[in-house]
Coordinates of C-alpha atoms in Angstrom, one line a residue:
Chain A
M1 CA -18.5 -136.7 -111.4
T2 CA -21.5 -134.1 -111.1
P3 CA -21.4 -132.8 -107.6
A4 CA -24.9 -133.3 -105.4
L5 CA -25.0 -129.6 -104.6
E6 CA -23.0 -126.8 -106.0
T7 CA -23.0 -123.2 -105.7
I8 CA -21.3 -120.8 -107.9
G9 CA -20.6 -117.1 -106.5
L10 CA -23.6 -117.0 -104.5
T11 CA -24.2 -113.7 -103.1
H12 CA -26.2 -111.8 -101.4
H13 CA -27.2 -108.5 -100.0
F14 CA -29.3 -106.9 -97.3
G15 CA -29.4 -103.4 -98.2
A16 CA -25.6 -102.3 -98.0
F17 CA -24.8 -105.3 -95.7
C18 CA -23.0 -108.1 -97.9
A19 CA -24.7 -111.1 -96.3
T20 CA -23.1 -113.8 -98.4
D21 CA -20.3 -113.0 -100.7
S22 CA -19.4 -115.3 -103.5
V23 CA -19.9 -118.6 -101.6
S24 CA -19.3 -121.3 -104.2
L25 CA -19.4 -124.7 -102.3
S26 CA -19.3 -128.3 -104.0
L27 CA -20.7 -131.3 -102.8
P28 CA -20.3 -134.2 -104.2
P29 CA -22.7 -137.1 -103.5
G30 CA -22.6 -138.6 -100.4
A31 CA -20.7 -135.9 -98.7
R32 CA -20.3 -135.2 -95.1
H33 CA -19.7 -131.9 -95.3
A34 CA -19.9 -129.2 -92.3
L35 CA -20.6 -125.8 -92.5
I36 CA -19.2 -123.7 -89.4
G37 CA -18.8 -119.9 -88.3
P38 CA -18.9 -117.5 -85.9
N39 CA -22.4 -115.5 -84.9
G40 CA -23.3 -113.5 -87.9
A41 CA -21.2 -115.3 -90.6
G42 CA -24.2 -115.7 -92.5
K43 CA -25.0 -119.5 -91.8
T44 CA -28.5 -118.6 -92.2
T45 CA -28.8 -116.1 -94.6
L46 CA -26.7 -119.3 -96.6
V47 CA -29.4 -121.8 -95.3
N48 CA -32.0 -119.7 -96.8
L49 CA -30.6 -119.6 -99.9
L50 CA -29.9 -122.7 -100.7
T51 CA -33.5 -123.8 -99.6
G52 CA -35.4 -120.9 -102.0
V53 CA -36.5 -118.7 -98.7
L54 CA -34.8 -116.0 -100.5
R55 CA -33.9 -115.5 -103.8
P56 CA -29.8 -114.4 -104.5
G57 CA -28.7 -111.1 -105.8
A58 CA -26.1 -113.1 -108.2
G59 CA -24.6 -116.5 -108.1
R60 CA -26.4 -119.8 -109.1
I61 CA -27.6 -123.3 -107.4
L62 CA -27.5 -126.6 -109.2
L63 CA -28.7 -129.9 -107.8
A64 CA -27.2 -132.8 -109.8
G65 CA -26.1 -130.0 -112.4
E66 CA -29.7 -129.1 -112.9
E67 CA -30.3 -125.2 -112.0
V68 CA -32.5 -124.7 -109.2
T69 CA -31.7 -120.7 -108.3
G70 CA -35.0 -119.4 -109.2
L71 CA -37.1 -122.6 -107.6
A72 CA -39.7 -122.5 -105.2
Q73 CA -39.2 -124.4 -102.0
D74 CA -41.3 -127.0 -102.6
R75 CA -40.2 -127.5 -106.3
R76 CA -36.5 -127.7 -105.0
V77 CA -37.5 -130.7 -102.2
R78 CA -39.0 -132.6 -104.9
R79 CA -35.9 -132.5 -107.0
G80 CA -34.3 -134.0 -103.9
L81 CA -33.0 -131.0 -101.4
S82 CA -34.4 -131.9 -98.2
R83 CA -33.5 -129.4 -95.0
T84 CA -34.7 -129.7 -90.9
F85 CA -34.8 -126.6 -89.1
Q86 CA -32.8 -125.1 -86.6
I87 CA -35.9 -124.7 -84.1
N88 CA -38.2 -127.3 -84.8
Q89 CA -41.0 -127.2 -87.7
L90 CA -43.5 -129.7 -86.7
F91 CA -47.2 -130.9 -86.5
P92 CA -48.0 -130.6 -83.1
E93 CA -51.2 -132.2 -83.1
M94 CA -50.7 -135.1 -85.7
T95 CA -48.8 -138.2 -84.7
P96 CA -45.4 -139.1 -85.9
L97 CA -46.6 -141.5 -88.2
Q98 CA -49.4 -139.2 -89.4
S99 CA -46.9 -136.8 -90.3
V100 CA -43.8 -139.1 -92.1
S101 CA -47.2 -141.4 -93.5
L102 CA -47.8 -137.8 -95.3
A103 CA -44.4 -136.9 -96.3
V104 CA -43.9 -140.8 -98.2
S105 CA -47.4 -140.0 -99.5
R106 CA -45.8 -136.7 -101.2
R107 CA -42.9 -137.9 -101.8
L108 CA -45.0 -140.7 -103.9
G109 CA -46.6 -137.7 -105.8
R110 CA -50.0 -138.3 -104.0
D111 CA -50.5 -135.3 -101.7
G112 CA -52.5 -134.5 -103.8
A113 CA -55.4 -137.3 -104.0
W114 CA -58.3 -136.5 -102.3
W115 CA -60.2 -139.9 -102.8
R116 CA -58.3 -142.7 -101.2
R117 CA -57.4 -142.1 -97.5
L118 CA -53.1 -141.4 -96.3
G119 CA -52.2 -145.0 -96.4
H120 CA -53.9 -146.3 -98.5
G121 CA -52.9 -149.8 -99.6
G122 CA -50.1 -150.2 -96.6
A123 CA -47.5 -149.2 -98.3
V124 CA -47.2 -146.2 -96.9
A125 CA -47.4 -146.7 -93.9
E126 CA -45.2 -150.0 -94.2
E127 CA -41.9 -147.3 -95.5
A128 CA -43.9 -144.7 -92.8
A129 CA -43.1 -147.4 -90.0
E130 CA -39.5 -148.3 -91.6
I131 CA -38.6 -144.5 -91.4
L132 CA -39.6 -144.5 -87.5
G133 CA -37.9 -147.1 -86.6
R134 CA -34.8 -146.1 -87.8
F135 CA -35.0 -142.9 -85.8
G136 CA -35.8 -145.1 -82.9
L137 CA -39.6 -143.2 -82.9
S138 CA -42.0 -146.6 -83.2
D139 CA -42.9 -147.1 -80.1
A140 CA -43.9 -143.0 -80.2
M141 CA -45.5 -143.2 -83.7
G142 CA -49.2 -142.9 -82.3
R143 CA -48.7 -140.6 -79.6
R144 CA -49.0 -136.5 -80.4
V145 CA -46.3 -134.8 -81.4
G146 CA -46.7 -132.4 -79.5
D147 CA -46.0 -134.6 -76.2
L148 CA -43.0 -136.2 -77.2
P149 CA -39.6 -135.2 -75.5
Y150 CA -37.8 -132.4 -76.8
G151 CA -34.5 -134.7 -78.5
R152 CA -37.5 -137.3 -79.8
Q153 CA -39.0 -134.1 -81.7
R154 CA -35.5 -133.6 -83.0
L155 CA -34.9 -136.9 -84.2
L156 CA -38.6 -136.6 -86.4
E157 CA -37.3 -133.6 -87.8
V158 CA -34.7 -135.5 -89.8
A159 CA -36.8 -138.2 -90.0
L160 CA -39.4 -136.0 -92.1
A161 CA -36.5 -134.5 -93.9
I162 CA -35.2 -138.2 -94.9
A163 CA -38.8 -139.6 -95.9
A164 CA -38.5 -137.2 -99.2
R165 CA -35.7 -139.9 -99.9
P166 CA -33.3 -136.3 -101.1
R167 CA -29.7 -136.3 -102.9
V168 CA -29.0 -133.6 -100.5
L169 CA -29.9 -132.7 -96.8
L170 CA -28.9 -129.7 -95.1
L171 CA -29.1 -130.2 -91.2
D172 CA -29.4 -127.0 -89.7
E173 CA -27.6 -127.6 -86.2
P174 CA -29.5 -131.2 -85.6
A175 CA -28.4 -130.7 -81.7
A176 CA -29.4 -127.4 -80.7
G177 CA -31.2 -127.2 -77.9
V178 CA -31.4 -131.2 -77.2
P179 CA -30.9 -131.9 -73.4
E180 CA -27.7 -134.1 -72.7
A181 CA -29.2 -137.0 -71.8
E182 CA -30.8 -137.2 -75.6
R183 CA -27.5 -136.1 -77.7
E184 CA -25.9 -139.3 -78.6
D185 CA -29.4 -140.5 -79.9
I186 CA -29.4 -137.1 -82.1
L187 CA -25.4 -137.8 -82.9
A188 CA -25.8 -141.6 -83.9
A189 CA -28.6 -140.6 -86.2
V190 CA -26.9 -138.3 -88.3
A191 CA -24.3 -140.6 -88.3
A192 CA -26.3 -143.7 -89.5
L193 CA -27.9 -141.0 -92.0
P194 CA -28.0 -142.9 -95.4
R195 CA -24.4 -143.2 -97.1
E196 CA -25.6 -142.2 -100.4
V197 CA -27.4 -138.6 -99.4
A198 CA -24.9 -135.9 -99.2
V199 CA -25.0 -133.9 -96.2
L200 CA -24.5 -130.3 -95.9
L201 CA -24.0 -129.7 -91.9
I202 CA -24.7 -126.6 -90.4
E203 CA -23.4 -126.3 -86.6
H204 CA -21.9 -124.5 -83.7
D205 CA -21.3 -128.0 -81.7
M206 CA -17.2 -128.3 -82.9
D207 CA -17.7 -131.8 -81.1
L208 CA -20.3 -132.7 -83.3
V209 CA -18.8 -131.1 -86.7
F210 CA -15.2 -133.0 -86.2
R211 CA -16.8 -136.4 -84.9
F212 CA -19.2 -136.2 -88.8
A213 CA -17.7 -134.2 -91.4
E214 CA -14.8 -135.2 -93.6
R215 CA -14.5 -131.5 -95.4
I216 CA -15.8 -128.2 -93.5
T217 CA -16.1 -124.9 -94.8
V218 CA -15.5 -122.1 -93.0
L219 CA -17.8 -119.1 -93.3
V220 CA -16.5 -115.8 -91.7
A221 CA -18.8 -112.2 -92.7
G222 CA -20.4 -113.9 -95.3
A223 CA -17.5 -115.2 -97.5
M224 CA -15.9 -118.5 -97.2
L225 CA -12.7 -118.3 -95.5
M226 CA -11.1 -121.6 -95.7
E227 CA -12.4 -125.3 -96.8
G228 CA -10.4 -128.2 -95.8
T229 CA -10.4 -131.3 -94.3
P230 CA -11.1 -131.3 -90.2
A231 CA -7.3 -131.4 -89.6
E232 CA -6.5 -128.7 -92.1
V233 CA -9.0 -126.6 -90.3
A234 CA -8.1 -127.5 -86.9
A235 CA -4.4 -126.6 -87.7
D236 CA -5.4 -123.4 -89.6
P237 CA -4.3 -120.5 -87.6
R238 CA -6.8 -118.1 -89.1
V239 CA -9.6 -120.3 -87.8
R240 CA -8.1 -120.1 -84.6
A241 CA -7.9 -116.8 -84.1
V242 CA -11.5 -116.0 -85.7
Y243 CA -13.5 -118.9 -84.7
L244 CA -12.1 -121.8 -82.6
G245 CA -10.4 -119.3 -79.7
E246 CA -8.2 -119.8 -77.3
G247 CA -9.3 -123.6 -76.6
G248 CA -9.6 -124.6 -80.1
H249 CA -10.4 -128.4 -80.7
D250 CA -7.4 -130.5 -81.5
Chain B
M1 CA -46.7 -153.8 -78.4
T2 CA -45.7 -157.1 -79.7
A3 CA -46.9 -156.6 -83.1
A4 CA -44.5 -155.4 -85.7
P5 CA -44.3 -151.6 -86.1
E6 CA -45.2 -151.8 -89.9
E7 CA -48.6 -153.9 -88.8
T8 CA -49.1 -151.2 -86.0
A9 CA -48.3 -148.3 -88.3
R10 CA -50.9 -149.8 -91.1
R11 CA -53.5 -150.4 -88.4
Q12 CA -53.4 -146.5 -86.8
L13 CA -53.7 -145.2 -90.5
A14 CA -56.5 -147.5 -91.4
G15 CA -58.4 -146.9 -87.9
L16 CA -58.4 -143.1 -89.0
A17 CA -61.2 -143.8 -91.6
R18 CA -63.1 -146.4 -89.5
W19 CA -66.9 -145.1 -88.7
R20 CA -67.1 -144.9 -85.3
P21 CA -70.4 -146.0 -83.4
A22 CA -70.2 -142.5 -82.0
E23 CA -70.8 -141.1 -85.8
I24 CA -73.4 -143.9 -87.1
A25 CA -75.2 -143.2 -83.8
F26 CA -75.5 -139.3 -84.8
W27 CA -76.4 -140.4 -88.3
V28 CA -79.4 -142.4 -87.2
L29 CA -80.4 -139.9 -84.9
V30 CA -80.5 -137.3 -87.6
L31 CA -82.6 -140.0 -89.5
A32 CA -84.7 -140.2 -86.5
A33 CA -85.3 -136.7 -86.2
Y34 CA -86.9 -136.1 -89.3
F35 CA -89.5 -138.6 -88.8
L36 CA -90.1 -137.9 -85.3
F37 CA -90.9 -134.2 -86.1
P38 CA -93.2 -134.0 -89.5
Q39 CA -94.4 -130.5 -88.3
R40 CA -90.6 -129.2 -88.2
A41 CA -89.5 -130.1 -91.7
A42 CA -89.1 -126.3 -92.2
L43 CA -86.7 -126.0 -89.5
I44 CA -85.1 -129.4 -90.1
A45 CA -84.4 -128.2 -93.6
E46 CA -82.7 -125.3 -92.5
V47 CA -80.7 -126.5 -89.9
A48 CA -79.4 -129.0 -93.5
V49 CA -78.3 -125.6 -94.9
I50 CA -76.6 -124.1 -92.3
A51 CA -74.6 -127.1 -91.6
L52 CA -73.8 -127.6 -94.8
F53 CA -72.4 -123.6 -95.1
A54 CA -70.5 -124.8 -92.0
L55 CA -68.8 -127.4 -93.2
S56 CA -68.0 -125.6 -96.4
L57 CA -66.3 -122.7 -94.3
D58 CA -64.6 -125.3 -92.1
L59 CA -62.8 -126.8 -94.9
V60 CA -61.9 -123.6 -96.0
L61 CA -61.1 -121.9 -92.1
G62 CA -60.7 -125.2 -90.1
Y63 CA -58.7 -127.6 -92.3
A64 CA -57.1 -124.9 -94.7
G65 CA -56.9 -121.8 -92.0
I66 CA -58.0 -119.4 -94.3
L67 CA -59.4 -116.9 -92.5
T68 CA -62.9 -115.4 -93.8
L69 CA -65.1 -113.3 -93.1
G70 CA -66.9 -113.1 -96.4
H71 CA -67.9 -116.8 -96.9
A72 CA -71.2 -115.8 -97.8
A73 CA -70.5 -114.3 -100.9
F74 CA -70.4 -118.3 -101.9
F75 CA -73.4 -119.3 -100.5
G76 CA -75.4 -116.0 -102.0
W77 CA -73.9 -116.4 -105.1
G78 CA -75.0 -120.2 -105.7
A79 CA -79.1 -118.8 -103.6
Y80 CA -79.2 -116.6 -106.6
A81 CA -77.7 -118.6 -109.3
A82 CA -80.5 -121.4 -108.4
G83 CA -83.1 -118.7 -107.6
I84 CA -82.8 -117.2 -110.7
A85 CA -82.7 -119.9 -112.9
A86 CA -85.6 -121.6 -111.3
A87 CA -87.4 -118.4 -111.9
R88 CA -86.6 -118.4 -115.5
G89 CA -87.7 -122.2 -116.3
W90 CA -84.6 -124.1 -115.1
E91 CA -86.9 -126.0 -113.5
D92 CA -84.5 -129.2 -112.1
P93 CA -83.7 -129.2 -108.4
V94 CA -80.4 -131.3 -108.8
L95 CA -79.4 -129.0 -111.9
G96 CA -79.8 -125.7 -109.9
L97 CA -78.0 -127.2 -107.4
L98 CA -75.3 -128.1 -109.4
L99 CA -75.5 -124.8 -111.1
G100 CA -74.9 -122.9 -107.9
G101 CA -72.3 -124.9 -106.7
G102 CA -70.7 -125.0 -110.0
T103 CA -70.7 -121.6 -110.7
A104 CA -69.7 -121.0 -106.9
G105 CA -66.6 -122.6 -107.5
V106 CA -65.4 -120.8 -110.4
L107 CA -66.2 -117.8 -108.3
G108 CA -63.9 -119.1 -105.7
L109 CA -61.5 -120.4 -107.9
L110 CA -61.2 -116.8 -109.6
G111 CA -61.0 -114.9 -106.0
A112 CA -58.5 -117.2 -104.2
P113 CA -55.4 -115.4 -106.1
L114 CA -56.7 -112.1 -104.6
V115 CA -57.8 -113.8 -101.1
L116 CA -54.5 -115.9 -100.9
R117 CA -52.4 -112.7 -101.5
G118 CA -51.8 -111.5 -98.3
G119 CA -51.7 -112.1 -94.1
D120 CA -54.8 -113.2 -91.8
L121 CA -55.7 -109.8 -91.4
T122 CA -55.7 -108.9 -95.4
R123 CA -57.6 -112.1 -96.1
L124 CA -60.2 -110.7 -93.6
M125 CA -60.6 -107.8 -95.3
V126 CA -60.8 -109.2 -99.1
T127 CA -63.2 -111.6 -97.9
L128 CA -65.1 -109.2 -96.6
G129 CA -64.8 -106.6 -99.2
L130 CA -65.9 -109.3 -102.0
A131 CA -68.8 -110.3 -100.1
T132 CA -69.8 -106.6 -99.6
V133 CA -69.5 -106.1 -103.2
L134 CA -71.5 -109.0 -104.2
H135 CA -74.2 -108.1 -101.8
E136 CA -74.3 -104.3 -103.4
L137 CA -74.3 -105.7 -107.2
A138 CA -77.4 -108.0 -106.0
N139 CA -79.0 -105.0 -104.2
R140 CA -78.5 -102.8 -107.2
F141 CA -79.5 -105.7 -110.1
T142 CA -82.9 -105.7 -109.3
G143 CA -84.3 -107.1 -112.6
L144 CA -82.2 -110.1 -112.0
T145 CA -82.2 -110.3 -108.6
G146 CA -85.5 -108.4 -107.2
G147 CA -83.2 -106.3 -105.3
A148 CA -84.5 -105.7 -101.9
D149 CA -87.7 -107.0 -102.2
G150 CA -86.6 -110.7 -102.8
L151 CA -86.2 -113.1 -105.8
Q152 CA -89.7 -113.5 -106.8
G153 CA -91.7 -116.1 -108.9
M154 CA -89.0 -119.4 -108.5
N155 CA -90.3 -122.3 -109.8
V156 CA -89.1 -125.1 -108.7
G157 CA -89.6 -128.8 -109.8
P158 CA -90.2 -132.2 -108.5
L159 CA -87.1 -133.7 -107.1
L160 CA -85.7 -136.3 -109.5
G161 CA -89.0 -135.7 -111.6
K162 CA -91.1 -137.6 -108.9
F163 CA -91.2 -135.8 -105.8
E164 CA -93.3 -132.5 -105.6
F165 CA -92.4 -129.8 -103.2
D166 CA -94.8 -130.1 -100.7
L167 CA -96.2 -126.9 -98.8
E168 CA -95.0 -128.8 -95.0
G169 CA -91.6 -128.7 -96.5
H170 CA -91.3 -132.9 -95.8
V171 CA -89.9 -133.4 -99.4
G172 CA -87.5 -130.5 -99.1
A173 CA -86.4 -131.7 -95.6
A174 CA -85.5 -134.7 -96.9
Y175 CA -83.8 -133.5 -99.7
A176 CA -81.5 -131.3 -98.1
L177 CA -80.9 -133.9 -95.6
A178 CA -79.7 -136.0 -98.7
V179 CA -77.8 -133.8 -100.2
L180 CA -75.9 -132.6 -96.5
F181 CA -75.2 -136.4 -96.1
L182 CA -73.6 -136.7 -99.5
A183 CA -71.4 -133.6 -98.7
F184 CA -70.8 -135.0 -95.8
L185 CA -69.9 -138.3 -97.6
L186 CA -67.5 -136.1 -100.0
L187 CA -65.7 -133.7 -97.4
R188 CA -65.1 -137.2 -94.8
R189 CA -63.4 -138.2 -97.6
I190 CA -61.4 -135.2 -98.3
A191 CA -60.0 -134.8 -94.8
L192 CA -59.0 -138.7 -94.5
S193 CA -57.1 -138.3 -97.8
P194 CA -53.5 -137.1 -98.2
F195 CA -55.0 -133.5 -99.7
G196 CA -56.8 -133.6 -96.6
W197 CA -53.8 -134.0 -94.5
S198 CA -51.6 -131.6 -96.4
L199 CA -54.1 -129.2 -95.6
R200 CA -53.9 -130.0 -91.6
A201 CA -49.9 -129.9 -92.2
I202 CA -50.3 -126.2 -93.8
R203 CA -52.3 -125.2 -91.1
A204 CA -50.2 -126.0 -88.7
N205 CA -47.0 -125.2 -90.1
P206 CA -46.9 -123.7 -93.8
L207 CA -42.9 -123.4 -93.3
R208 CA -42.4 -127.1 -92.5
A209 CA -45.2 -128.2 -95.2
A210 CA -42.8 -126.5 -98.0
A211 CA -40.1 -128.3 -97.0
L212 CA -41.5 -131.4 -97.3
G213 CA -42.3 -130.5 -100.7
I214 CA -45.8 -129.6 -100.4
P215 CA -47.3 -127.3 -103.1
V216 CA -48.7 -125.1 -100.8
R217 CA -50.6 -122.3 -102.5
R218 CA -51.9 -124.9 -104.9
R219 CA -53.4 -126.7 -102.1
L220 CA -55.1 -123.5 -100.2
V221 CA -56.4 -122.2 -104.0
A222 CA -57.6 -125.7 -104.3
A223 CA -59.6 -125.8 -100.5
Y224 CA -60.9 -122.5 -101.1
T225 CA -62.8 -123.8 -104.0
I226 CA -64.1 -126.7 -103.0
G227 CA -65.2 -124.6 -99.7
A228 CA -66.9 -122.0 -102.2
A229 CA -68.6 -124.7 -104.3
L230 CA -70.2 -126.4 -101.3
A231 CA -71.3 -123.0 -100.1
G232 CA -73.1 -123.0 -103.2
V233 CA -74.7 -126.0 -103.2
A234 CA -75.9 -124.7 -99.4
G235 CA -76.9 -121.6 -100.6
A236 CA -78.5 -122.9 -103.8
L237 CA -80.5 -125.5 -101.4
L238 CA -81.8 -122.9 -98.9
A239 CA -83.2 -121.1 -102.0
Q240 CA -84.7 -124.2 -103.3
V241 CA -86.4 -125.3 -100.3
T242 CA -87.5 -121.9 -99.1
Q243 CA -88.4 -120.9 -102.9
F244 CA -87.3 -117.4 -102.0
V245 CA -83.9 -115.7 -102.2
S246 CA -83.7 -112.3 -100.2
L247 CA -80.2 -110.2 -100.0
D248 CA -79.9 -111.4 -96.4
V249 CA -77.9 -114.6 -98.4
L250 CA -75.6 -112.4 -99.1
S251 CA -75.5 -110.8 -95.6
F252 CA -72.0 -110.3 -92.9
Q253 CA -74.8 -111.7 -90.6
R254 CA -74.7 -114.9 -92.9
S255 CA -71.1 -115.3 -93.0
A256 CA -70.7 -114.5 -89.0
D257 CA -73.3 -117.3 -88.3
G258 CA -71.2 -119.3 -90.3
L259 CA -68.3 -118.3 -87.7
L260 CA -70.7 -118.7 -84.9
V261 CA -71.9 -122.2 -85.7
L262 CA -68.1 -123.2 -85.8
L263 CA -66.9 -122.0 -82.6
I264 CA -70.0 -123.4 -80.8
G265 CA -68.8 -127.0 -82.7
G266 CA -65.1 -126.7 -82.9
V267 CA -63.6 -126.0 -86.5
G268 CA -60.9 -128.7 -87.9
W269 CA -63.1 -131.6 -87.2
L270 CA -66.5 -132.3 -89.5
Y271 CA -69.1 -132.7 -86.7
G272 CA -68.3 -129.7 -85.0
G273 CA -70.2 -127.8 -88.4
L274 CA -72.5 -130.6 -87.9
V275 CA -73.3 -130.4 -83.8
G276 CA -73.1 -126.5 -84.3
A277 CA -75.6 -126.1 -86.5
V278 CA -78.3 -128.1 -84.7
V279 CA -77.2 -126.4 -81.4
F280 CA -77.6 -122.8 -83.0
K281 CA -80.5 -123.3 -85.2
L282 CA -82.6 -125.1 -81.9
M283 CA -81.2 -122.3 -79.5
Q284 CA -82.4 -119.8 -82.4
D285 CA -85.3 -121.1 -82.6
L286 CA -86.0 -121.6 -78.7
L287 CA -84.9 -118.2 -77.8
S288 CA -86.6 -116.4 -80.6
S289 CA -90.1 -118.1 -79.6
L290 CA -89.6 -116.8 -76.0
T291 CA -88.3 -113.4 -76.3
P292 CA -88.8 -112.6 -80.0
Q293 CA -87.1 -109.1 -79.4
Y294 CA -84.1 -110.2 -77.9
W295 CA -83.1 -113.6 -78.7
Q296 CA -79.7 -112.1 -80.2
F297 CA -78.5 -111.2 -76.4
W298 CA -78.6 -114.6 -75.5
I299 CA -77.2 -115.8 -78.8
G300 CA -74.0 -113.2 -77.7
A301 CA -73.9 -114.2 -74.3
L302 CA -73.3 -117.9 -75.1
L303 CA -70.7 -116.5 -77.8
V304 CA -68.8 -114.9 -74.9
A305 CA -69.2 -117.7 -72.3
L306 CA -68.1 -120.3 -74.9
V307 CA -64.9 -118.2 -75.8
L308 CA -64.1 -117.7 -72.1
L309 CA -64.6 -121.3 -71.6
G310 CA -62.0 -122.2 -73.9
R311 CA -63.6 -123.1 -77.5
D312 CA -61.9 -126.2 -77.7
R313 CA -63.9 -127.3 -74.7
P314 CA -66.0 -129.5 -76.0
R315 CA -64.0 -130.9 -79.0
A316 CA -61.3 -131.8 -76.2
W317 CA -64.5 -133.7 -74.5
I318 CA -65.0 -136.0 -76.9
A319 CA -61.9 -136.4 -78.6
G320 CA -60.7 -137.5 -75.0
L321 CA -63.0 -140.3 -75.5
R322 CA -60.8 -141.5 -78.4
R323 CA -57.6 -143.2 -78.7
P324 CA -54.7 -140.8 -79.4
A325 CA -53.5 -142.4 -82.3
E326 CA -57.3 -141.7 -84.1
R327 CA -57.9 -138.5 -82.0
A328 CA -57.6 -136.5 -85.4
A329 CA -59.5 -137.9 -87.7
P330 CA -61.9 -137.0 -89.8

């Protein structure tokens, strides 16, 4: 089966510093894959390479078997690669409904239309409402995004990415900064993501990683230290040494 | 909140496009002003021209978030295009208007890659530079533009082949208001469309806009081009209504006036440009009759006061009257 996302020998240097060192990942459709590593392991650089913020010095990126290595960010999204951000990147003055409706219009190729109003015909509104409902945001659809509690803004991050109906979804620390009381909502939303979407989770939170991931890649100093099931990763002495430390997960 | 979320969503989105009573009242007042003050027809036409210029600037600045100090380049281009056409026998005003707007739009499309290549500061400098270059070219090519003496000998034919432009400016004022209203309808459509929302999204957060798959650059080029074309229409309108074009249509002062109007009325909503233009022009008119030499002092004082008060304040008062889900429109 063609992988949903594949990287082959992905390499990137900042000057003499090698931030990404020959990383080869392969996510089948529907994968639940986590990328972990200590601070400075190159997780953010890898996300930037995958999404097109940076161009790799060497290596290739394939989306459903098609080369996207040289494509701009927005074109990768249109090919089915969506992302969320570690720090919320939302439209604070809009409502969740307006934001998701714009994302749905984009997916339908209607975001350039200037003659009809947003949501003309009702189909966009209905789909937006359905997506917001899935993330428990129905009651907040008409509020200003900037006024929502942080946890709900976090959910909207994921909802916006899902509105593009991606093949592959990069979740960049979805639970980062979320207060304890709202954490369960995020974990539940991540667990309930559509099964057909391949998810790459970049995360510090080991609890979330081990609850969610079916496979884990450990990144150290830009290179892949190992890849395996959560049990294999937890049992690996090298991983314990560099990352999990004394009180490793079990 | 017993309605189904789908129904609520549909209603909220449809509600954004609905004409509000305050909007209708505004345009009724505009119409009333035309009939109540026939002796001020020239002033009304001037207000309409400035309002249209401010609307075009708001699309570029307020919606797309492109900083510019040189929007007068397109205004002046449109004014000279229509003016020169009328001086050379192209007498039909509507054709002149389309010529001014169309060529200014092409100029905007060609200039967009230059303007959009850098950050905010670069954009300020490049737009300012382009307007200055055009100003100097107009100054230099006196054979075409009349240079510092202004363009003489314009001959604007009757509107729609029927209504001669009269000395009191009644036809001119009606013409200017009609063009303003049509342009407003167009911009209102654009502001409420997915394209308009994608511009707001880009202004608010280009990173997220690109992550939604929105082609940011293409959208900005489109917004800049439309803004340029409408500024060209505004310039052409001024040329036709006053039957004269002078170098100041390309001046920095012209660009700055546009910004000032938006500052008074508020950026990022269409009525900001309209209300701002009315306040700006009436104040200019009043102050210059009270203190002919020092009226700019009071404009400056108002500017400082507005910034200190917070320029979103008047807009927030008005927006506060609406339900939050409808706040952003049009």
